[in-house]
CSV table of C-alpha atoms in Angstrom, one decimal:
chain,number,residue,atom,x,y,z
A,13,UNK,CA,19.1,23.0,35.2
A,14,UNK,CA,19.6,23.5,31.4
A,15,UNK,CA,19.2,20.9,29.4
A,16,UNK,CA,21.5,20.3,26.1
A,17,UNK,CA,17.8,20.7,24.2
A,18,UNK,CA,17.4,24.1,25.3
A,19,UNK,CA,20.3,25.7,24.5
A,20,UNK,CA,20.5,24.2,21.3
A,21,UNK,CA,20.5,25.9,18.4
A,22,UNK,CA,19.2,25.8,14.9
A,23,UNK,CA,20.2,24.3,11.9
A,24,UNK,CA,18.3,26.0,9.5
A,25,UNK,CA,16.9,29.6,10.0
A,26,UNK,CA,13.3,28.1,8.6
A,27,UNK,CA,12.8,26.3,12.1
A,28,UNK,CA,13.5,28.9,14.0
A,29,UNK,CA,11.1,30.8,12.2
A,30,UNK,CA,8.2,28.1,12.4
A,31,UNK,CA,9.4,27.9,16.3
A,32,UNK,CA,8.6,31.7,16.9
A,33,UNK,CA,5.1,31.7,15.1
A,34,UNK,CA,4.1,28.4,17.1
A,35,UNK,CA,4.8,30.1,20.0
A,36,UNK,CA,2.9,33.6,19.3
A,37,UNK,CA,-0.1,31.7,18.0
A,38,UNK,CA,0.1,29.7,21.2
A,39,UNK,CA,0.4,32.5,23.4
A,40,UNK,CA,-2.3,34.3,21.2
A,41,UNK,CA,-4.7,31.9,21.7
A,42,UNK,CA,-4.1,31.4,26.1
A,43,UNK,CA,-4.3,35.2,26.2
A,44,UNK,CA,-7.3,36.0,23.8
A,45,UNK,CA,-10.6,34.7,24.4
A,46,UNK,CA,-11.9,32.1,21.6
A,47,UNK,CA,-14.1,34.1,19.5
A,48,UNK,CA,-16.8,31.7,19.3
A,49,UNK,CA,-17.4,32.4,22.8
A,50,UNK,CA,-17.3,35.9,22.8
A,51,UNK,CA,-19.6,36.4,19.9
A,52,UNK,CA,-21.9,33.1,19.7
A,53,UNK,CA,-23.8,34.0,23.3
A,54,UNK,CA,-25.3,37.4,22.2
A,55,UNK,CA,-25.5,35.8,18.2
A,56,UNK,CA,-27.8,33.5,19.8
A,57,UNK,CA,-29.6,35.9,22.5
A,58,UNK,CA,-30.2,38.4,19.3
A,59,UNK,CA,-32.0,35.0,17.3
A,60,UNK,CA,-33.6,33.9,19.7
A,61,UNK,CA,-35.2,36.9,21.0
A,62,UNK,CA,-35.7,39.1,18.4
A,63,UNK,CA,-36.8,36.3,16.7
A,64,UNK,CA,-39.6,35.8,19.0
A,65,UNK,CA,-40.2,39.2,19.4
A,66,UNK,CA,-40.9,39.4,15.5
A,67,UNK,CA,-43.4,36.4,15.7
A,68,UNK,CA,-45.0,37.9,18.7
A,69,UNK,CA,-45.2,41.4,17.5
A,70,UNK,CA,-45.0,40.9,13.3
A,71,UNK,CA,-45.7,43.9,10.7
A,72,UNK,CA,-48.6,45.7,11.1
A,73,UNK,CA,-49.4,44.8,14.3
A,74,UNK,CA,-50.0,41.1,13.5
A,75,UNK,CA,-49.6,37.9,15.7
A,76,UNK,CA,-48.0,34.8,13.7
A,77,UNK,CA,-47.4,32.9,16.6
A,78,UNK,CA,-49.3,33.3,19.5
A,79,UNK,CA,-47.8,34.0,22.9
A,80,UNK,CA,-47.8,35.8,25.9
A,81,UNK,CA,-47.2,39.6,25.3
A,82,UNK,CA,-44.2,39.5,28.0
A,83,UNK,CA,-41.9,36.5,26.4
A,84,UNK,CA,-40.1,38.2,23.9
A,85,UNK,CA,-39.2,40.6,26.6
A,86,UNK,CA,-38.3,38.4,29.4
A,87,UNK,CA,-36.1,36.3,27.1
A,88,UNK,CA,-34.2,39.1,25.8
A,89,UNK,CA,-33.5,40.1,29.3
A,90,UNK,CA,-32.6,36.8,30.7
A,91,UNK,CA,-30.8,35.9,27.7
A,92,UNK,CA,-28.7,39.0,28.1
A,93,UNK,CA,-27.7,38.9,31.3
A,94,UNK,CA,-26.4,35.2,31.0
A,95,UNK,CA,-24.5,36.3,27.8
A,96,UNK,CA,-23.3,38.7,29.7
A,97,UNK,CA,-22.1,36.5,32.5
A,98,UNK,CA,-20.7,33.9,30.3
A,99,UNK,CA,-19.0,36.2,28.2
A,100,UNK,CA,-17.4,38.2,30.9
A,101,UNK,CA,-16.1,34.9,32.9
A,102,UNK,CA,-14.6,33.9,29.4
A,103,UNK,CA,-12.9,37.5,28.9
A,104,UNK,CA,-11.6,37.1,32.5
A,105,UNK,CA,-10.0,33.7,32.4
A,106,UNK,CA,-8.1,34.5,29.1
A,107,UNK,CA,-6.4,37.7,30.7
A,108,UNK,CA,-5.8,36.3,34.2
A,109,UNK,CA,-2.6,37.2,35.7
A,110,UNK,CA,-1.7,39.7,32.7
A,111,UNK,CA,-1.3,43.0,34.7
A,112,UNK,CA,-0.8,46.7,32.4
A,113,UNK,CA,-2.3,48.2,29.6
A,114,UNK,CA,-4.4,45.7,27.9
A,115,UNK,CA,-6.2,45.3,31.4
A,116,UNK,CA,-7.0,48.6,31.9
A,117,UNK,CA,-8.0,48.8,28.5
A,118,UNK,CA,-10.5,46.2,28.8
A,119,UNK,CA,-11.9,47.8,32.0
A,120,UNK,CA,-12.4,51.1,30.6
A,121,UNK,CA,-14.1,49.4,27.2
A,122,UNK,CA,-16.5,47.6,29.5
A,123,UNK,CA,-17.6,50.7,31.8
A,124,UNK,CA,-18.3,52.4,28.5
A,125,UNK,CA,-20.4,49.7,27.4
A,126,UNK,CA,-22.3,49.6,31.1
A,127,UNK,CA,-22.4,53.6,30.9
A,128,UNK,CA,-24.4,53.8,27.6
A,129,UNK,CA,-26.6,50.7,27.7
A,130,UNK,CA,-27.3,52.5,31.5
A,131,UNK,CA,-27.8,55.4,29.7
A,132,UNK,CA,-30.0,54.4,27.3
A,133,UNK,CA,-32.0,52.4,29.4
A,134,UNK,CA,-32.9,55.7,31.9
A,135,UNK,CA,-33.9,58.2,28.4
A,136,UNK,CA,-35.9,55.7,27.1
A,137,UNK,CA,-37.4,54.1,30.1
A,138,UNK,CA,-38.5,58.0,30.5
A,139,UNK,CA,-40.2,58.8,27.3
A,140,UNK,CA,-41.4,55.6,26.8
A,141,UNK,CA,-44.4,56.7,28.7
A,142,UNK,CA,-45.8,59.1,26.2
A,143,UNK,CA,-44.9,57.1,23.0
A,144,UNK,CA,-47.3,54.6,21.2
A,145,UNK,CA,-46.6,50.5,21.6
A,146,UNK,CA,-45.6,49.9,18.3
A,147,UNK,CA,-43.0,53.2,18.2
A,148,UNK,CA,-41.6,51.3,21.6
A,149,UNK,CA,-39.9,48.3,20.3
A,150,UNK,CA,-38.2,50.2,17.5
A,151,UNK,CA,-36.8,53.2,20.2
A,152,UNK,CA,-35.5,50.3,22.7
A,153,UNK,CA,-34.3,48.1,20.1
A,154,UNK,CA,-33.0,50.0,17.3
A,155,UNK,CA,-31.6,52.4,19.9
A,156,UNK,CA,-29.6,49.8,21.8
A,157,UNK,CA,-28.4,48.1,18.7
A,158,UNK,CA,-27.1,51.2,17.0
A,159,UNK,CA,-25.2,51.2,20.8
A,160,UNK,CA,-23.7,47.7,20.1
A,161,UNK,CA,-22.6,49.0,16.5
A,162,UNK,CA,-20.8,51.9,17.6
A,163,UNK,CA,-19.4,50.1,20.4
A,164,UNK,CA,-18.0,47.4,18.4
A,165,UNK,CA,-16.7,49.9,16.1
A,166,UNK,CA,-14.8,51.5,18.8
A,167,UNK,CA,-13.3,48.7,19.8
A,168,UNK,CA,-11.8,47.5,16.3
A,169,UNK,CA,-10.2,51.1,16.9
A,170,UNK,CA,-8.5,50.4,20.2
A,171,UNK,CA,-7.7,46.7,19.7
A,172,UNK,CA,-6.9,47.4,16.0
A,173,UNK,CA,-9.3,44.5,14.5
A,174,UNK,CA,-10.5,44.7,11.4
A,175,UNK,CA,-13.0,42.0,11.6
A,176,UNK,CA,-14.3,43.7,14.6
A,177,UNK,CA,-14.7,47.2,13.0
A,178,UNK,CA,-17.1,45.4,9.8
A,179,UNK,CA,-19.3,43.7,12.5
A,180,UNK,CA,-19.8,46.8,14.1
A,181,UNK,CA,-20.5,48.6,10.6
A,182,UNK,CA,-22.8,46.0,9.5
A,183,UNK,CA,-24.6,45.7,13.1
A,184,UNK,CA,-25.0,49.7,12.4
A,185,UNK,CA,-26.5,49.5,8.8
A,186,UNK,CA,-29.0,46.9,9.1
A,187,UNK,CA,-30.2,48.5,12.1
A,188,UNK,CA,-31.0,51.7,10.4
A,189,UNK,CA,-32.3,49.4,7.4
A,190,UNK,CA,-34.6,47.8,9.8
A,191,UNK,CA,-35.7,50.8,11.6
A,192,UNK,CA,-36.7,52.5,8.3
A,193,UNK,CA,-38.7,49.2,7.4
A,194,UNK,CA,-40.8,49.8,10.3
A,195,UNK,CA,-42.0,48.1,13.6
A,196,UNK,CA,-41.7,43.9,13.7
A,197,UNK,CA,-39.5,44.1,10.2
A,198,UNK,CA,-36.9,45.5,13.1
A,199,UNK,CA,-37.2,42.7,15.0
A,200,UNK,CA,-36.8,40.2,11.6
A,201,UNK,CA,-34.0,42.3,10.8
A,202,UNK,CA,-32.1,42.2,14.0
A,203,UNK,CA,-33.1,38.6,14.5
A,204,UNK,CA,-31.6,37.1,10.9
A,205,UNK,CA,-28.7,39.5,9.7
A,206,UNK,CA,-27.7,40.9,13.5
A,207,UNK,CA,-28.0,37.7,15.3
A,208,UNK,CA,-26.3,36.1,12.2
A,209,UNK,CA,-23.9,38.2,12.0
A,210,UNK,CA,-22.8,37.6,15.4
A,211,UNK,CA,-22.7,34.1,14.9
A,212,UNK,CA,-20.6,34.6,11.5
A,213,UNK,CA,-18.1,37.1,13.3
A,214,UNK,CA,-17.4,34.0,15.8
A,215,UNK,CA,-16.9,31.8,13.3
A,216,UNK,CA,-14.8,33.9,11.5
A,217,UNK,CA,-12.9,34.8,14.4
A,218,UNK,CA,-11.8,31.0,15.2
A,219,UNK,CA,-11.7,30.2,11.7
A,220,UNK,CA,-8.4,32.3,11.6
A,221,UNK,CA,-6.5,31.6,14.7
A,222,UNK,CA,-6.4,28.0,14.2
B,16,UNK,CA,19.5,45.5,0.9
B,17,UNK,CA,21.7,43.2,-1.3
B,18,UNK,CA,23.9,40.6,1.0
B,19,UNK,CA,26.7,39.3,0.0
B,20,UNK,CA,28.0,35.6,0.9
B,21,UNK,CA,30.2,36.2,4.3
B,22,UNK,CA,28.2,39.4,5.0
B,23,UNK,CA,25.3,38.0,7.1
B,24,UNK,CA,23.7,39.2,9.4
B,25,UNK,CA,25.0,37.7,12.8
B,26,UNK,CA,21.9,36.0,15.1
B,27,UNK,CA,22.0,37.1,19.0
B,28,UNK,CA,23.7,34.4,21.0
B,29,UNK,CA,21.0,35.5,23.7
B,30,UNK,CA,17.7,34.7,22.2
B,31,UNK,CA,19.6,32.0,19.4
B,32,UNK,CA,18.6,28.9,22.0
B,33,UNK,CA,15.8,27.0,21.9
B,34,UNK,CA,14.0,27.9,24.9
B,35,UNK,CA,15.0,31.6,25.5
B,36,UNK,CA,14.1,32.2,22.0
B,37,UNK,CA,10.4,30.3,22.8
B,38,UNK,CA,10.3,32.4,26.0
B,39,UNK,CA,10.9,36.2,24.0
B,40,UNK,CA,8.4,34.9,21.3
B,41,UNK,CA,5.4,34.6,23.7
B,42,UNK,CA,6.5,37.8,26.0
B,43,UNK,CA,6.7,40.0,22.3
B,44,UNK,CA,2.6,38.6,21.8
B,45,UNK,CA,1.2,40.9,24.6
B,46,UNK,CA,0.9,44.5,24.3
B,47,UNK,CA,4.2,46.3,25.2
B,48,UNK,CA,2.9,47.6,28.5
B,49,UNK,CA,1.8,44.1,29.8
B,50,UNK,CA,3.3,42.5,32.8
B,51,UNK,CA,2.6,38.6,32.8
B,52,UNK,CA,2.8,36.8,35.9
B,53,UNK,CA,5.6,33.8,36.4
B,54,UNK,CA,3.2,31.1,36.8
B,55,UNK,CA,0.9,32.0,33.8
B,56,UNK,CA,4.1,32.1,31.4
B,57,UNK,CA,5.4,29.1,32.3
B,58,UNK,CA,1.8,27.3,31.3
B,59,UNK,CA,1.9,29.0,28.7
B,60,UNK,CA,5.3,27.7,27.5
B,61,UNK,CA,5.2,24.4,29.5
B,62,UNK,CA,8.3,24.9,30.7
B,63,UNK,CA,9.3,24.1,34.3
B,64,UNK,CA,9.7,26.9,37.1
B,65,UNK,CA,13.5,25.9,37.4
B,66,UNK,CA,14.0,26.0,33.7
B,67,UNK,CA,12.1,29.6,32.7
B,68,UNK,CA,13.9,31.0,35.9
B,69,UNK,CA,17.2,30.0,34.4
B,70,UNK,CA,16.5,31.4,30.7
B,71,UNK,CA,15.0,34.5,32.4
B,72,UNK,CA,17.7,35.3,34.4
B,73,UNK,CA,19.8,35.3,31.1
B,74,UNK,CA,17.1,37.2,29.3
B,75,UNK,CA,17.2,40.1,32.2
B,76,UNK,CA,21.3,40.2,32.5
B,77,UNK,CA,20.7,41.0,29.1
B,78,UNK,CA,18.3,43.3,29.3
B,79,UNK,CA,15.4,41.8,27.3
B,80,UNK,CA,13.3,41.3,30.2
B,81,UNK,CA,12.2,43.1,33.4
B,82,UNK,CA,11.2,40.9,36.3
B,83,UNK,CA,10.1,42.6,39.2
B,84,UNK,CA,8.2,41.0,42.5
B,85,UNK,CA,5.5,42.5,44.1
B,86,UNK,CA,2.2,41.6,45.9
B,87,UNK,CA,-1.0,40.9,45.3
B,88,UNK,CA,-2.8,41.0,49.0
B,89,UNK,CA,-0.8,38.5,50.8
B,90,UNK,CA,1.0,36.5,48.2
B,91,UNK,CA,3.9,37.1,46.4
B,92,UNK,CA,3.7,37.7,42.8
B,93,UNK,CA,6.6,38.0,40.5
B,94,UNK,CA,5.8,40.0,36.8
B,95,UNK,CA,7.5,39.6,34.0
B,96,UNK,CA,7.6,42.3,30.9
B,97,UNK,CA,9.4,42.2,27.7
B,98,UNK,CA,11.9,45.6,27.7
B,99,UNK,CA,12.0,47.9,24.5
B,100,UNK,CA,15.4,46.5,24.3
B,101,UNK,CA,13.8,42.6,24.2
B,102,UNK,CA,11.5,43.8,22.0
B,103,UNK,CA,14.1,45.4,19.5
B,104,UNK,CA,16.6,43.0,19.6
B,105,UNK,CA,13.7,40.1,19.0
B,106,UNK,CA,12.8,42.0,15.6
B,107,UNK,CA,16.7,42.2,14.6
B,108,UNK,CA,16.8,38.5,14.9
B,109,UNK,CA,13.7,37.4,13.1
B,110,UNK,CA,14.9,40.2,10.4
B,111,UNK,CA,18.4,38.6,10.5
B,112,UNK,CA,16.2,35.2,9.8
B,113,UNK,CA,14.7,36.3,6.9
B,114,UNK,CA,17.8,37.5,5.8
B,115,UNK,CA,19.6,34.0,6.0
B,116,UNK,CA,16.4,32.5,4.1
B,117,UNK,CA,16.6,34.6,1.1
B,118,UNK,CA,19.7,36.8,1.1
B,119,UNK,CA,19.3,39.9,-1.1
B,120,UNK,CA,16.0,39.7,-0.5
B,121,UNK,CA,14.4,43.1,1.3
B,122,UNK,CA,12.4,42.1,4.7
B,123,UNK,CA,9.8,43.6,5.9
């Protein structure tokens, strides 16, 4: 059942041209996740949480906004987990029936994510007995972050995305910054120019595959 | 390159059509080692079954394209891949493109 349409062919080479890069941007964009959704979730779980975690736990052991001692945590942790969801459901959809490479690709990027956070979590979770409250924030944080940055970097490498790579350098360089300010700056840090750089790397993202 | 009137480039009577040409320019998007299934492709291009079945069958007599059935648990699946050859002969026709747009001109 072919039509006269399809068999047709073109007058002038410029429309088959425009043709094939309608088509690859269309099939870009039902195979690749919308970047806003990838990177707005954890933009907004870094903001949010760090955020409170800096008004909770400010510079030099100060208290601008009084709250209990286990919110900043609990948000960061349920915040997480349903940007974690979310962004994994998103991920999934866009690659759905799409068997090879890029899968298995994708599989192993995400068990190296689990395996360091994992990681991570177990070394600090066992020194974090021994090491002074303020010191704590900075270890989990900073250490996690500078995780994320690396990460992100990695992934530029294997997916060849330049955007990517900068997010991941700039996640990694104002994490150090912020460490080296101290305890609480961290968190204003992390909150302001990671959280926002999340958000600017979605942004950015969708901006140039329309 | 300099091109002379009456010495261009000929464009592949396989993938110069409308919708064969549509259907190689999404299958050359995924990573070369990417099978898509049937179903997803075809909402992708919004193209009826009976119509991408034709243009792939002409696509695979070609060589351009690999379809290959399998299973997935119970249900049939059939895969479909963009061959080296698809993908070589898709980048000889855009450069032929090019080449009809500006003549002399080098492509990249």
């Amino acid at each position: 059942m072919t039509s006269k349409d399809d068999e047709s062919i073109f007058g002038d080479p410029g429309d088959a041209l425009r043709l094939i890069e309608r088509e690859r941007g269309n099939t870009m964009r039902h195979v690749t996740p919308d970047p806003r959704l990838m990177y707005w979730p954890w933009g907004l779980t870094w903001l949010i949480s760090f955020g409170l975690s800096f008004l909770r736990f400010g510079p030099d052991g100060r208290t601008l906004v009084a709250m209990p001692a286990w919110v900043p945590m609990t948000a960061l942790t349920a915040l997480l987990i349903a940007a974690g969801i979310f962004t994994g459901i998103v991920g999934a959809r866009s690659s759905r029936d799409i068997a090879g490479r890029s899968s298995r690709q994708g599989l192993m990027y995400g068990i190296s994510w689990s395996a360091g956070f994992t990681s991570l979590a177990v070394i600090f979770g066992r020194v974090s007995d021994s090491m002074p409250e303020p010191l704590l924030g900075l270890l989990w944080g900073g250490g996690m972050v500078a995780l994320v940055g690396v990460l992100y970097m990695a992934g530029s490498a294997i997916w060849v995305e330049r955007d990517m790579f900068v997010l991941g350098a700039w996640i990694s360089v104002v994490n150090v910054i912020g460490v080296l300010w101290g305890p609480g700056w961290h968190a204003l840090v992390l909150a302001v120019a990671g959280g926002g750089g999340l958000l600017v790397a979605g942004l950015v993202g969708w901006l140039r595959r329309r | 390159m300099t091109a002379i009137d009456g010495d261009l480039p000929e464009l592949d009577p396989v993938i110069h059509a409308q919708a064969r040409l549509r259907v190689v320019a999404a299958l050359s998007q995924l990573d070369g080692g990417d099978r898509i299934a049937f179903p997803r492709l075809q909402e992708i291009l919004r193209m009826t079954a009976g119509n991408l079945s034709v243009h792939l069958r002409k696509l695979e007599e070609a060589g351009y394209v690999e379809v290959t059935k399998t299973h997935r648990g119970r249900t049939p699946a059939t895969l479909v891949h963009l061959t080296n050859r698809g993908r070589f002969a898709f980048e000889e026709y855009v450069n032929a493109l090019r080449t009809l747009i500006q003549p002399g001109e080098e492509t990249s």
